[in-house]
N, CA and C of each residue as an Amber inpcrd file, in Angstrom:
protein
   195
 162.8170000  68.2110000  -0.5120000 162.9190000  70.0280000  -0.2680000
 163.1570000  70.3740000  -2.3840000 164.0780000  69.7320000  -2.7020000
 163.6980000  70.2890000  -4.0940000 162.4920000  70.2240000  -4.8770000
 162.0400000  69.1940000  -4.5600000 160.4960000  68.9950000  -5.6720000
 159.8540000  70.6420000  -4.9320000 159.8930000  70.7920000  -3.7350000
 159.1370000  71.9490000  -3.5740000 159.7600000  73.1880000  -3.7130000
 160.7310000  73.3270000  -3.5350000 161.9340000  74.3550000  -4.2900000
 161.2380000  74.7010000  -5.3740000 161.5480000  73.6790000  -6.6330000
 161.0100000  73.7940000  -7.8870000 159.4920000  74.2630000  -8.4100000
 158.4980000  73.9050000  -7.5820000 157.2920000  74.2680000  -7.8250000
 157.2530000  75.9400000  -7.3530000 157.7100000  76.1200000  -6.0180000
 157.6880000  77.3300000  -5.9540000 157.8900000  78.4040000  -6.6480000
 158.9170000  78.0710000  -7.1100000 159.9950000  78.4870000  -8.1050000
 158.6170000  79.2860000 -10.1310000 158.1700000  77.3440000  -9.8150000
 157.9550000  77.7220000 -11.6310000 156.4000000  79.0720000 -10.5870000
 156.0230000  79.1500000  -9.4790000 154.3200000  79.2410000  -9.0880000
 154.5490000  80.7000000  -9.1490000 156.4570000  81.2480000  -8.7740000
 156.8540000  82.6220000  -8.9920000 156.8900000  82.3950000 -11.1280000
 157.3830000  82.0040000 -11.5870000 157.8750000  82.7430000 -12.3560000
 156.3240000  82.9120000 -13.4180000 155.4220000  82.2980000 -12.8850000
 153.8960000  82.1270000 -13.4150000 153.2300000  83.2610000 -13.5670000
 153.7770000  83.9220000 -11.8780000 152.8230000  85.2090000 -11.0970000
 153.1300000  86.4990000 -10.6900000 154.5180000  86.3910000 -11.8250000
 155.5410000  87.8000000 -12.1820000 154.9770000  88.6150000 -12.1480000
 154.5550000  88.5060000 -13.1550000 153.4540000  89.3660000 -14.4420000
 152.2740000  90.4340000 -13.9660000 151.7020000  88.9690000 -13.4450000
 150.5890000  89.6360000 -12.3860000 150.8750000  90.2950000 -11.4410000
 151.5290000  89.9920000  -9.6430000 152.4230000  90.4640000  -8.8420000
 154.1060000  90.9990000  -9.0350000 154.4810000  92.5210000  -9.2600000
 155.9670000  92.0840000  -9.9930000 156.9710000  91.9560000  -7.6700000
 155.6110000  92.6480000  -6.8000000 156.7880000  92.3970000  -5.5200000
 156.6340000  90.6750000  -5.3340000 155.9560000  89.6370000  -5.4500000
 155.3680000  88.5950000  -4.8290000 157.5720000  88.4750000  -5.0290000
 157.5030000  87.5220000  -3.1400000 158.5610000  86.5540000  -2.8140000
 158.3390000  85.3250000  -2.1760000 159.3750000  84.9570000  -2.1640000
 159.5280000  83.3510000  -1.7860000 160.1280000  83.2480000  -0.6780000
 159.5890000  82.7770000   0.0370000 160.3790000  81.8580000   2.0800000
 160.0450000  81.0680000   2.3720000 160.3390000  81.1440000   3.4100000
 160.5630000  80.1400000   4.2960000 160.1940000  78.4330000   3.8570000
 161.1580000  78.2090000   3.2040000 161.4680000  76.7910000   2.4050000
 161.8640000  76.3030000   3.4220000 161.3570000  74.9850000   4.6440000
 162.3410000  74.2970000   5.0070000 162.0860000  73.3830000   5.1650000
 162.7870000  72.3060000   5.2670000 162.5950000  70.6850000   6.4010000
 162.2620000  70.6150000   7.5540000 160.7560000  70.3120000   7.6970000
 160.7500000  69.8760000   8.8020000 161.1010000  68.2680000   9.7730000
 160.7410000  67.7170000   8.4480000 161.3370000  66.0840000   8.7570000
 162.1930000  65.4320000   8.0800000 163.2700000  64.5910000   8.8700000
 164.0110000  63.2010000   7.6800000 163.7270000  62.6790000   8.2850000
 163.3630000  61.3080000   7.4340000 163.3720000  60.0410000   7.8630000
 164.3550000  58.7230000   6.8790000 165.5550000  58.3380000   8.1110000
 166.0860000  57.7480000   6.6920000 167.4460000  57.9900000   6.3700000
 168.6650000  57.4530000   5.5440000 169.6340000  58.2300000   4.8590000
 170.2980000  58.4520000   5.7570000 171.9430000  59.2470000   5.7890000
 172.3160000  59.6500000   6.7600000 172.1020000  60.4640000   8.4660000
 170.4400000  60.6830000   8.5730000 170.3270000  61.3630000   9.0780000
 170.9830000  61.2150000  10.7990000 170.9900000  60.1580000  11.1910000
 171.3920000  59.6140000  12.7070000 173.3040000  59.8580000  12.5550000
 173.7000000  60.7460000  11.2080000 175.6380000  60.4880000  11.6990000
 176.0170000  61.6200000  12.4550000 176.6480000  61.7770000  12.9500000
 177.1060000  62.3020000  13.9050000 178.5360000  62.8740000  13.4300000
 178.6210000  64.3660000  13.1020000 180.2240000  64.5600000  12.4220000
 180.4130000  65.2840000  14.1030000 182.3130000  65.1340000  14.6260000
 182.5660000  64.7780000  15.6550000 183.1600000  67.0570000  15.3150000
 183.1550000  67.4360000  14.1290000 183.5720000  68.7040000  14.3540000
 182.1090000  69.2020000  14.0060000 181.1820000  68.9530000  14.2960000
 180.5170000  69.7070000  13.9590000 180.6510000  70.9060000  14.6080000
 179.7590000  72.6310000  14.3010000 179.8010000  73.7470000  14.7960000
 178.0200000  74.2690000  15.2370000 178.0730000  74.8360000  16.4090000
 176.7460000  75.2980000  16.3160000 176.4990000  76.4470000  15.1360000
 175.3820000  76.3460000  14.2190000 175.3540000  76.7710000  13.4130000
 173.8590000  78.0310000  13.5610000 174.8670000  78.9680000  13.5030000
 173.4120000  80.5320000  13.9380000 172.0480000  80.9300000  13.0500000
 172.9190000  81.2460000  11.8200000 172.0430000  82.1060000  10.9280000
 172.8050000  81.8010000   9.4320000 171.9060000  81.8260000   8.2930000
 171.9480000  81.1050000   7.4860000 171.3940000  82.3830000   6.5720000
 172.2820000  83.4550000   5.5640000 171.6860000  84.4290000   4.8280000
 171.7950000  83.9460000   3.1520000 170.9280000  83.2690000   2.2470000
 171.1620000  83.4600000   1.2820000 170.9890000  84.0890000   0.0400000
 171.7460000  85.0970000  -0.6450000 171.0260000  86.6120000  -1.8160000
 170.5060000  86.1260000  -3.3700000 170.3360000  85.6460000  -3.5290000
 170.1840000  86.2290000  -4.6940000 169.6010000  86.5180000  -5.9020000
 169.7920000  87.6150000  -5.1930000 169.6250000  89.2860000  -6.2350000
 170.9270000  90.0390000  -5.7930000 171.2530000  90.5950000  -7.4230000
 172.3830000  91.3690000  -7.9050000 172.1200000  93.0780000  -6.6090000
 170.8810000  92.9420000  -6.4320000 170.6640000  94.5300000  -6.3700000
 171.1970000  94.6030000  -5.0010000 170.3880000  93.8080000  -4.5820000
 170.3060000  93.6950000  -3.0750000 171.7890000  93.2350000  -2.0650000
 172.1540000  92.3550000  -2.6450000 174.1580000  92.0440000  -2.2620000
 174.6210000  93.2650000  -2.5820000 174.7680000  93.5230000  -3.4580000
 174.7000000  95.8020000  -4.1410000 174.9110000  96.8100000  -3.0060000
 173.9990000  96.5780000  -1.8890000 173.6890000  96.9360000  -0.7960000
 172.5030000  98.5130000  -1.4440000 171.4500000  98.0240000  -2.8810000
 170.6560000  99.1750000  -3.6300000 169.5190000  99.2170000  -2.9010000
 168.9810000  97.6350000  -2.4290000 167.4700000  97.5150000  -1.8280000
 167.5930000  97.0740000  -0.8410000 166.7440000  96.4530000  -0.0160000
 166.6510000  95.9330000   1.4100000 166.1410000  94.3290000   0.8600000
 166.4950000  93.2850000   1.4940000 166.0580000  92.4240000   1.8280000
 164.4860000  92.3960000   2.1830000
């Protein structure tokens, strides 16, 4: 997942001079095997949604997402 994000950011950096409106989205983990993936947290709460804002103008309310 980290590698995919790094590649996407590299592509964004190379393409932004061509298209200022380029956006990155929908980077998600589809499947994971091994590690601590079978660990069950007794205090786990249902997560409805997460939003990560990396833009000062969006977080200030000057632009829409």
